[in-house]
Coordinates of C-alpha atoms in Angstrom, one line a residue:
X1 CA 107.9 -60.3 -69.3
X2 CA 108.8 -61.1 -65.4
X3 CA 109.7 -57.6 -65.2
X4 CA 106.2 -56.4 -66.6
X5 CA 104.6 -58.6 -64.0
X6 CA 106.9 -57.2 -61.4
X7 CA 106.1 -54.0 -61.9
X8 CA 102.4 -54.2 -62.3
X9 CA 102.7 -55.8 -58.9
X10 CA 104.5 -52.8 -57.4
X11 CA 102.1 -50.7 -58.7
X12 CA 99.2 -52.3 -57.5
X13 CA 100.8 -52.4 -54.0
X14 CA 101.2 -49.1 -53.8
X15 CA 97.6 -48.0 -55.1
X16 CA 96.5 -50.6 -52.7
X17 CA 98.6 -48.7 -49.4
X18 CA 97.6 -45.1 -50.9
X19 CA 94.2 -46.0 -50.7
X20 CA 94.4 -47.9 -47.2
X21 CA 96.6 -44.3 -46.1
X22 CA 93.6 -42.5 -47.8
X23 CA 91.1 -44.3 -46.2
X24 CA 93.0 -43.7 -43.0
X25 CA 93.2 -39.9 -43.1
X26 CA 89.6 -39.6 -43.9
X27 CA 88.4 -41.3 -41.1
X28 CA 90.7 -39.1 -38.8
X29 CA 89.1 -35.9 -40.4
X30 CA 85.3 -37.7 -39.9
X31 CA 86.9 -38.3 -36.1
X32 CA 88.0 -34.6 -36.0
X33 CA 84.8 -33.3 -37.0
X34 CA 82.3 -35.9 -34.8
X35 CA 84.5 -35.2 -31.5
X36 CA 82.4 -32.8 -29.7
X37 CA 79.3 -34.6 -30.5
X38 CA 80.8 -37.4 -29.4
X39 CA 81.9 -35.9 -26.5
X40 CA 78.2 -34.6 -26.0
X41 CA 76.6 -38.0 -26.2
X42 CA 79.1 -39.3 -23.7
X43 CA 78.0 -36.9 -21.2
X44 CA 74.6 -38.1 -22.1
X45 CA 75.4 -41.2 -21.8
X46 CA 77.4 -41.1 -18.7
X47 CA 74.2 -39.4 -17.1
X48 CA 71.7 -41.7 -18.1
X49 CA 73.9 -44.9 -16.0
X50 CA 73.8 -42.1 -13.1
X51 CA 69.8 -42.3 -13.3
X52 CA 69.7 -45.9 -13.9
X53 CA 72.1 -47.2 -11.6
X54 CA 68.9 -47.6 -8.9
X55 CA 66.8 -49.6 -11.2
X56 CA 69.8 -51.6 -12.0
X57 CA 70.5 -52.3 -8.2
X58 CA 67.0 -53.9 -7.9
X59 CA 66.8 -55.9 -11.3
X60 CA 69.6 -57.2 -10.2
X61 CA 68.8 -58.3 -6.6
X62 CA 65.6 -59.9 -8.6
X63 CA 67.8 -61.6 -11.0
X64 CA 70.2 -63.2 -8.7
X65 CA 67.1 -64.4 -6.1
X66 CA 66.2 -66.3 -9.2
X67 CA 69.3 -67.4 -10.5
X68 CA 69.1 -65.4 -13.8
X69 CA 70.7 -63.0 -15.7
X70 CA 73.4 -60.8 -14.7
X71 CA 75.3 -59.0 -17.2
X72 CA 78.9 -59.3 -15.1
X73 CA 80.6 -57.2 -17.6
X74 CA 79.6 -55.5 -21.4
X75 CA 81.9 -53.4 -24.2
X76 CA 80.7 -51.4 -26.6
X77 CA 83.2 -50.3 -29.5
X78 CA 85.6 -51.4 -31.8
X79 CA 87.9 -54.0 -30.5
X80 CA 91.5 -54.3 -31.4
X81 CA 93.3 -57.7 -31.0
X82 CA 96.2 -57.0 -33.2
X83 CA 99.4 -56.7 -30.3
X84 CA 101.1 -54.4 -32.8
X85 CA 98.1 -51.9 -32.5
X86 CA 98.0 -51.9 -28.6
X87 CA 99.1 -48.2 -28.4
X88 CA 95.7 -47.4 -30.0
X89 CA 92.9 -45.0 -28.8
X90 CA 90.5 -47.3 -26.9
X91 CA 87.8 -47.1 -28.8
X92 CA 85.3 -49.4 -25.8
X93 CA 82.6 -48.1 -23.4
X94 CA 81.7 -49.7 -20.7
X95 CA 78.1 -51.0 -20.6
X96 CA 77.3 -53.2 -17.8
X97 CA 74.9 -50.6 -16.5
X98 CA 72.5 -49.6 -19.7
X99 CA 72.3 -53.3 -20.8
X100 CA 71.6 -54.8 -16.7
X101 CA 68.6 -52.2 -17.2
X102 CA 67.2 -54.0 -20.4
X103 CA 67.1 -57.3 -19.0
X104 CA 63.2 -58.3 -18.4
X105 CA 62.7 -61.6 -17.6
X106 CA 65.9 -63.2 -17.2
X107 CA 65.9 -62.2 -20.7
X108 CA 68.0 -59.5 -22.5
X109 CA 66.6 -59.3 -26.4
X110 CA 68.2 -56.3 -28.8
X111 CA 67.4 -55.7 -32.3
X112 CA 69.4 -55.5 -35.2
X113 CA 69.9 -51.6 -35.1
X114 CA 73.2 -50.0 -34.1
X115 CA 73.4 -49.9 -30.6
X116 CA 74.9 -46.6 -29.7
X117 CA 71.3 -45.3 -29.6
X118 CA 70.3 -47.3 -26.5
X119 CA 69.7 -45.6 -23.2
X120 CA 73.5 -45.2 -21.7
X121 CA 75.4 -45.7 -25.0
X122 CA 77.1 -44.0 -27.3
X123 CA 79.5 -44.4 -31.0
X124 CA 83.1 -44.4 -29.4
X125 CA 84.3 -44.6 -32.6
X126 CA 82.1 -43.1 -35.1
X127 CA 83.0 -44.3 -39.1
X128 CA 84.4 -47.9 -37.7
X129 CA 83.2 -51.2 -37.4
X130 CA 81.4 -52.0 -33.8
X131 CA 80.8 -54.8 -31.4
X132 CA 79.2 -55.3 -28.1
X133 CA 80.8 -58.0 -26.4
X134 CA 78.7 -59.5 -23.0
X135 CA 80.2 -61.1 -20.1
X136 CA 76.8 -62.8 -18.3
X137 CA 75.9 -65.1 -15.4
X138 CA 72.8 -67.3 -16.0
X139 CA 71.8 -70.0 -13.4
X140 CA 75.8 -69.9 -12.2
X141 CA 77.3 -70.3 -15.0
X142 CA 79.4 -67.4 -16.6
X143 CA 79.3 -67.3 -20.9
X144 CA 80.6 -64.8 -23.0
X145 CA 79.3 -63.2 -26.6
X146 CA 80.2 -60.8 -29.2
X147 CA 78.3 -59.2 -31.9
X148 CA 78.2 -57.0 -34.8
X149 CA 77.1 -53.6 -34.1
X150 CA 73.7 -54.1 -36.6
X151 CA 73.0 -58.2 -35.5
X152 CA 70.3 -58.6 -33.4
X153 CA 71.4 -60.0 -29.5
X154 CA 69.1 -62.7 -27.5
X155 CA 70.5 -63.7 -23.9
X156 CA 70.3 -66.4 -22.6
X157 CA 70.3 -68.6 -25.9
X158 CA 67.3 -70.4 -25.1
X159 CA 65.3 -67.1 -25.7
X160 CA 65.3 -67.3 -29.3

């Protein structure tokens, strides 16, 4: 009987790491496939910061002559905080620019759709999980968030 139970656990382990392998090779072949389209929307992206980094210059001297908000830094991908997976691809854009350009306000309010269609962005990692993760200054003091790719964003939290 242990033995029976032994081996049904052995074999659901290794339908469990077939799948996970699976899973992993398909994702490479979507990554294959998607990788000069990604590589297009980068370039689009890349020159829509070029165009906005004039507008972003004066929202920002606005922003700081009223103590508001000032996105210091913002990350757009799929973080990996596992040490053992450091060699990774890096899978992040940088955002500072695109999202600085939304604030209105002192306020910076996004929608629960996927963010790689805003002005400036693009999926780094198409097929995988996303987040955007804001670094921001309101009236001096720095705070940090992170979000799900689809969750809506409202900064500062008063703005709800």
């Amino acid at each position: 009987m242990l033995g029976s139970v032994q081996q049904r656990a052995q074999f659901a382990h290794h339908r469990v790491t077939c799948a996970l392998l699976l899973s992993e090779r398909e994702l490479e072949k979507q990554r294959e496939s998607t990788a000069s389209d990604v590589l297009q929307k980068k370039q689009e992206a890349e020159a829509a910061v070029r165009l906005m980094q004039e507008s972003v210059r004066r929202i920002i001297e606005a922003e700081e002559s009223r103590m508001g908000l000032i996105i210091v830094n913002a990350w757009y991908g799929k973080f990996v905080n596992d040490k053992s997976r450091k060699n990774e691809r890096v899978k992040v854009i940088d955002v500072t620019v695109p999202l600085q350009c939304l604030v209105k306000d002192s306020k910076l309010i996004l929608t629960e759709a996927s963010k790689a269609g805003l002005p400036g962005f693009y999926d780094p990692c198409v097929g995988e999980e996303k987040s955007l993760r804001v670094l921001y200054q309101f009236r001096g003091v720095l705070h940090q968030v992170m979000v799900p790719d689809s969750e809506a964003l409202r900064i500062p939290k008063q703005c709800e």
